[in-house]
XYZ file of C-alpha atoms in Angstrom:
417
model
C 0.677 4.448 -27.822
C -1.564 6.499 -25.092
C -0.244 9.827 -26.034
C -3.044 11.618 -27.216
C -1.098 14.392 -28.952
C -1.659 17.796 -29.919
C -4.631 17.911 -30.915
C -5.984 15.813 -28.073
C -9.338 16.199 -27.284
C -10.000 16.679 -23.628
C -11.965 14.575 -21.303
C -10.972 11.257 -24.099
C -10.941 10.058 -21.092
C -8.868 6.576 -19.554
C -10.436 4.228 -17.143
C -8.250 3.942 -13.709
C -6.821 0.355 -14.815
C -5.960 1.955 -18.187
C -4.329 4.579 -16.186
C -2.423 2.446 -14.081
C -1.419 0.063 -17.105
C -0.096 3.714 -18.589
C 1.850 3.883 -15.077
C 3.031 0.509 -15.474
C 4.695 0.651 -19.555
C 5.564 4.318 -19.828
C 8.174 4.676 -16.569
C 11.015 2.505 -15.057
C 10.312 3.088 -11.548
C 13.671 1.921 -9.994
C 14.746 4.240 -7.569
C 18.581 3.827 -5.867
C 19.207 2.095 -2.553
C 21.088 2.980 0.625
C 22.026 1.360 3.880
C 19.912 3.006 7.060
C 20.428 2.246 10.835
C 17.924 -0.560 11.598
C 16.154 2.068 14.097
C 15.612 4.438 10.957
C 13.981 1.667 8.471
C 10.550 1.714 10.444
C 8.254 2.653 7.209
C 10.906 2.262 4.659
C 10.924 -0.414 2.052
C 13.456 -3.238 1.351
C 15.510 -2.813 -1.470
C 17.037 -6.511 -1.717
C 15.968 -9.913 -0.317
C 16.932 -10.666 3.193
C 18.387 -14.220 3.430
C 19.289 -15.428 6.860
C 22.661 -15.966 7.393
C 22.439 -18.335 10.531
C 19.995 -20.515 12.448
C 17.482 -19.442 14.780
C 17.661 -19.581 17.644
C 20.810 -21.567 17.170
C 20.381 -23.973 20.039
C 17.739 -26.128 21.278
C 15.955 -24.261 24.004
C 13.387 -25.278 26.388
C 9.643 -23.469 25.273
C 8.460 -24.015 28.884
C 9.910 -23.711 32.770
C 10.023 -27.317 33.561
C 12.920 -30.473 33.726
C 15.339 -30.950 30.691
C 14.919 -34.695 30.205
C 15.272 -37.921 28.176
C 11.839 -38.535 26.689
C 11.865 -42.361 27.021
C 12.813 -42.079 31.079
C 9.150 -40.732 31.306
C 7.728 -43.340 28.975
C 4.405 -44.869 31.141
C 4.363 -42.559 33.957
C 1.192 -40.785 35.381
C 0.136 -40.172 38.627
C -0.331 -43.398 40.222
C 3.166 -44.525 38.808
C 5.500 -41.464 38.534
C 8.577 -41.775 37.419
C 11.938 -41.035 39.690
C 14.751 -38.822 38.268
C 17.448 -37.653 39.395
C 17.958 -33.552 39.740
C 21.880 -32.909 38.436
C 21.249 -29.118 38.716
C 19.593 -26.133 36.724
C 20.242 -24.214 33.269
C 21.002 -20.568 33.690
C 19.387 -18.426 31.332
C 21.949 -17.195 29.100
C 24.521 -19.624 29.656
C 25.556 -23.052 28.537
C 24.964 -25.987 30.685
C 28.113 -26.924 32.639
C 27.284 -30.160 32.537
C 25.464 -32.847 30.095
C 23.354 -35.803 31.138
C 24.703 -39.128 30.444
C 22.411 -41.811 32.364
C 19.187 -42.963 32.223
C 16.967 -41.071 34.375
C 18.645 -38.234 35.069
C 16.735 -34.487 34.483
C 18.101 -30.849 34.929
C 15.935 -27.766 36.122
C 15.615 -25.371 32.660
C 13.708 -21.994 32.783
C 11.601 -20.970 29.538
C 14.331 -20.096 26.611
C 16.947 -21.805 28.454
C 19.575 -24.007 26.069
C 19.128 -28.018 26.450
C 21.734 -29.973 28.182
C 23.902 -32.492 26.277
C 21.712 -35.758 26.676
C 18.471 -34.450 26.846
C 15.585 -34.182 24.010
C 12.495 -33.493 25.689
C 11.238 -30.986 28.480
C 8.584 -31.641 30.811
C 6.399 -28.945 32.390
C 6.896 -27.706 36.039
C 3.614 -28.287 36.374
C 3.841 -32.027 36.284
C 6.891 -32.424 38.901
C 6.703 -32.954 42.280
C 10.105 -32.242 44.164
C 11.150 -34.834 46.764
C 14.344 -33.389 48.067
C 17.383 -31.413 46.152
C 18.144 -34.894 44.830
C 14.908 -36.277 43.536
C 11.595 -35.340 41.751
C 9.192 -37.566 40.746
C 7.252 -36.932 36.841
C 3.745 -37.843 36.634
C 3.023 -37.705 33.313
C 4.284 -39.112 29.796
C 5.990 -36.969 27.418
C 6.783 -37.106 23.644
C 10.002 -36.911 21.901
C 10.990 -33.165 21.316
C 7.830 -32.058 23.707
C 8.611 -28.273 24.720
C 11.708 -27.819 22.900
C 12.516 -25.642 19.731
C 15.265 -26.993 17.630
C 18.145 -24.989 16.517
C 16.800 -24.305 13.057
C 13.288 -24.167 13.806
C 12.349 -20.347 13.812
C 14.748 -19.742 11.166
C 16.986 -21.722 8.739
C 19.990 -20.756 7.520
C 20.025 -19.635 3.361
C 16.533 -18.878 4.217
C 14.965 -15.997 2.748
C 13.218 -13.954 5.637
C 12.120 -10.628 4.062
C 11.282 -10.286 0.077
C 12.788 -7.276 -1.447
C 9.616 -4.629 -1.592
C 8.704 -5.128 1.788
C 7.508 -2.492 3.964
C 9.233 -2.421 7.132
C 7.202 -2.728 10.404
C 8.054 -3.413 13.609
C 7.824 -6.846 13.558
C 9.823 -7.183 10.485
C 12.829 -4.999 12.479
C 12.506 -7.397 14.662
C 13.217 -10.462 12.711
C 16.687 -7.654 11.197
C 17.715 -7.488 14.588
C 17.456 -11.308 15.249
C 19.936 -11.644 12.523
C 22.183 -9.272 13.665
C 21.196 -7.008 11.128
C 22.124 -3.258 11.775
C 22.530 -1.138 8.527
C 19.373 -2.055 6.168
C 19.430 -2.007 2.604
C 16.192 0.036 1.749
C 15.043 2.001 -1.633
C 15.663 5.871 -1.201
C 12.849 7.902 -0.565
C 11.191 9.234 -3.690
C 11.647 13.165 -4.232
C 7.944 14.365 -5.008
C 7.863 18.468 -6.046
C 4.552 19.994 -5.264
C 3.116 22.936 -6.549
C -0.209 24.334 -6.119
C -1.730 26.833 -8.630
C -4.260 29.467 -8.751
C -4.577 33.277 -8.514
C -7.267 32.818 -6.051
C -4.788 30.448 -3.100
C -2.946 31.480 -0.886
C -0.323 30.333 1.824
C -2.113 29.084 4.985
C -0.717 31.801 7.207
C -2.034 34.685 5.112
C -5.583 36.435 5.889
C -7.772 35.416 2.522
C -9.566 38.588 0.721
C -12.787 38.534 -0.920
C -12.407 35.430 -3.348
C -9.371 33.907 -1.612
C -8.839 30.609 -0.096
C -6.124 29.186 1.707
C -4.083 26.553 0.334
C -5.152 23.222 1.201
C -3.684 20.697 -1.416
C -0.380 21.190 -0.775
C -0.426 19.882 2.657
C -2.802 17.365 1.793
C -0.503 16.018 -0.590
C 2.530 17.121 1.332
C 1.331 14.704 4.522
C 0.313 12.320 2.319
C 3.466 11.798 0.658
C 5.423 11.192 3.814
C 2.594 8.744 5.170
C 3.731 6.849 1.684
C 7.483 6.772 2.017
C 8.236 10.115 0.018
C 10.150 12.604 0.556
C 7.726 15.864 -0.113
C 9.382 19.438 -1.422
C 7.260 22.301 -1.308
C 7.503 24.821 -4.667
C 4.674 27.314 -3.430
C 1.536 28.363 -4.674
C 2.008 29.806 -8.064
C -0.375 32.520 -9.918
C -2.023 31.546 -13.250
C 0.689 32.450 -15.224
C 2.585 30.812 -18.096
C 6.209 31.507 -17.759
C 6.269 31.067 -14.014
C 4.506 27.844 -13.809
C 6.537 26.984 -16.895
C 9.914 28.179 -14.960
C 8.519 26.306 -11.549
C 7.703 22.784 -13.315
C 11.110 22.821 -15.164
C 12.805 22.766 -11.689
C 10.891 20.478 -9.807
C 11.326 18.382 -12.681
C 15.333 18.718 -12.778
C 15.425 18.071 -8.680
C 12.846 14.972 -8.421
C 11.724 11.903 -9.016
C 7.859 13.060 -9.469
C 6.005 16.261 -9.882
C 2.231 16.862 -8.286
C 0.503 20.177 -10.228
C -2.085 21.022 -8.334
C -4.669 22.869 -9.913
C -5.053 24.258 -13.381
C -6.078 20.601 -14.863
C -9.490 21.918 -16.533
C -10.046 23.511 -19.512
C -10.312 27.061 -18.414
C -9.013 30.079 -19.875
C -6.269 30.389 -17.167
C -5.610 26.356 -17.025
C -1.754 25.880 -18.052
C -1.104 22.872 -16.743
C -1.676 20.868 -19.815
C 0.489 23.544 -21.992
C 3.172 23.349 -19.639
C 3.837 19.837 -19.554
C 3.067 19.297 -22.825
C 5.566 21.979 -24.169
C 8.404 20.531 -21.197
C 9.385 17.944 -23.086
C 8.539 14.498 -25.004
C 6.078 13.051 -24.967
C 4.759 15.380 -22.873
C 0.970 14.271 -21.771
C 0.416 10.896 -21.431
C -3.522 11.137 -20.957
C -6.138 14.183 -19.965
C -8.970 13.008 -17.871
C -10.301 9.708 -16.046
C -13.257 8.132 -16.016
C -13.740 8.557 -12.298
C -15.787 10.981 -9.636
C -14.168 12.575 -8.291
C -11.210 13.803 -10.131
C -12.103 13.274 -13.969
C -9.825 16.505 -15.312
C -6.693 14.602 -14.008
C -3.239 14.835 -15.949
C -0.268 12.467 -16.025
C 2.508 13.576 -18.619
C 6.229 12.560 -18.397
C 9.280 15.050 -19.023
C 12.620 13.550 -18.685
C 11.286 9.925 -18.165
C 9.973 11.547 -14.930
C 5.750 11.079 -14.416
C 4.200 14.335 -13.459
C 0.424 14.735 -12.286
C -1.995 17.519 -13.242
C -4.301 16.829 -10.106
C -7.664 18.361 -9.640
C -7.551 22.039 -7.973
C -10.792 20.798 -5.497
C -9.659 18.957 -2.315
C -11.829 15.908 -2.428
C -10.913 15.210 -6.027
C -7.190 15.464 -5.148
C -7.390 13.049 -2.216
C -9.369 10.678 -4.229
C -6.438 10.857 -7.045
C -4.094 10.567 -5.296
C -5.211 7.761 -3.209
C -6.140 6.274 -6.379
C -2.658 7.317 -8.652
C -0.403 8.961 -7.100
C 0.024 6.224 -4.109
C -0.141 3.795 -6.968
C 2.615 5.275 -8.569
C 4.973 6.143 -5.188
C 5.007 2.581 -4.326
C 5.711 1.274 -7.767
C 8.626 3.252 -7.652
C 9.664 1.477 -4.665
C 8.507 -1.745 -5.788
C 6.021 -2.196 -3.226
C 2.345 -3.413 -3.330
C -0.203 -1.871 -1.311
C -2.634 -4.133 -0.521
C -6.213 -2.754 1.038
C -8.584 -4.907 3.418
C -11.867 -3.380 3.405
C -14.297 -3.605 5.552
C -17.896 -5.108 4.396
C -20.570 -2.822 5.587
C -24.528 -2.685 5.149
C -25.078 0.617 3.219
C -27.739 3.543 4.611
C -29.743 4.598 2.120
C -30.348 4.505 -1.473
C -27.703 6.191 -3.781
C -27.918 6.985 -7.736
C -24.968 7.809 -9.758
C -24.636 7.888 -13.254
C -23.227 5.255 -15.139
C -19.877 5.452 -17.402
C -17.599 6.785 -14.308
C -16.097 4.226 -11.011
C -17.273 6.479 -7.987
C -15.444 7.043 -5.267
C -17.986 8.025 -2.151
C -16.871 8.936 1.056
C -18.631 7.405 3.757
C -18.815 7.232 7.741
C -18.855 3.850 9.458
C -21.297 3.016 12.442
C -21.704 -0.537 14.143
C -25.230 -1.406 15.322
C -25.505 -4.676 17.104
C -23.161 -6.860 14.743
C -23.683 -5.065 11.947
C -21.058 -1.953 10.367
C -23.411 0.986 8.705
C -21.595 2.931 5.791
C -23.175 6.262 5.440
C -22.039 8.575 2.877
C -20.977 12.194 3.185
C -23.166 13.955 0.555
C -20.681 16.775 -0.521
C -19.279 18.562 -3.660
C -15.522 18.060 -4.666
C -14.729 21.510 -3.641
C -15.703 21.103 -0.133
C -13.009 20.226 2.351
C -15.221 18.372 4.931
C -16.070 15.269 2.872
C -13.067 13.520 3.472
C -11.923 15.439 6.948
C -15.365 13.588 8.465
C -14.846 10.197 6.342
C -13.707 6.960 8.032
C -13.082 5.522 4.131
C -14.762 5.471 0.866
C -16.396 3.244 -0.892
C -15.811 2.246 -4.704
C -18.852 2.125 -7.111
C -18.181 0.438 -10.487
C -18.690 2.638 -13.685
C -21.249 0.148 -14.675
C -23.688 0.135 -11.995
C -26.055 3.044 -11.338
C -25.646 2.883 -7.970
C -26.431 1.226 -4.331
C -29.474 0.135 -3.078
C -30.313 0.360 0.813
C -28.697 -2.489 3.204
C -26.479 -3.516 0.305
C -23.589 -5.220 1.153
C -20.505 -2.519 0.380
C -16.607 -2.713 0.820
C -14.960 0.365 2.829
C -11.720 1.080 2.229
C -9.689 3.589 4.950
C -9.153 6.536 3.836
C -5.639 6.600 5.777
C -3.307 3.590 7.339
């Protein structure tokens, strides 16, 4: 068990992977589901597999503008020896053909997407047809069986699983739902995420800070991030460094939310009360206190009433990194969704030294020079907001290495979607 207990040593740290293992082992992250309108489901996560109730397109249709034919009628056709065909009308878009073609040598004009008439099996493109008169055309090219035809189950087959549970719904997957006639979509309910900022020095954004005070940054950083990740954020305001007030607010948030995030107070200063509150609100309390990550080492994960609660660092860059690394991971796990990053390979712009023992997340900008992308670090302290507002993304530096050489290949992960 990862719980350190009452006499735990602060910064008896776990690695990022160990922290994820704790999340996976200690929480049952199944949310309730709901049916929502298809127009509202962009960015939501499917709560069950979608199995096709029909074939798509459901009929044989032409993939080109041309003429529906029997392919055998065109065998051997060429520009020097075209095949003569009897034109029997045309197929109307969105309509069943009014007649079938029963005799050899017959054809019908058909637009892209039109339904093939009975008795035909292929379509010759209009470019290879010369029209002689209203009743006769010449085909100057041979074609194969089924050429330019989409079969009735070629796109989607009856009974096929077209979208799996855990799929993050985006415009293309939503268009699939529409094609199946599914207008009420089963999705996981948005996790309710309580957000609490702590600190005597923190004031709300609309107030003018006095000397020694700063405006609340992290509440709005986290609030926006939760929305981006499919959650429902709930702000509980700024709580001063007061144990009773923080205890009451955290207890209320735990009762009302699926996940609680407390920004600030996770270190070991005299006024840092977050760890004490988490440990005293219920068993098992704190699961770990400290991660081998830079920035973001003073991070807490606790468990109250089977619900996760994070104590996040108060410094904005540290808070952003821990959110991106662990909170987002937990939110997606709640919804059965696994986010996959596809980093951009770049060359590093300089020699950079780091201490061994901690995985580091270093914000960078990207510039393109010729055919190469160059990643340049933003060297800022974790208390500074500018580090991630200027950054395109970040690189992960393994805890067992001491830095990066100039021109070394690195992989840059985007901060935002």
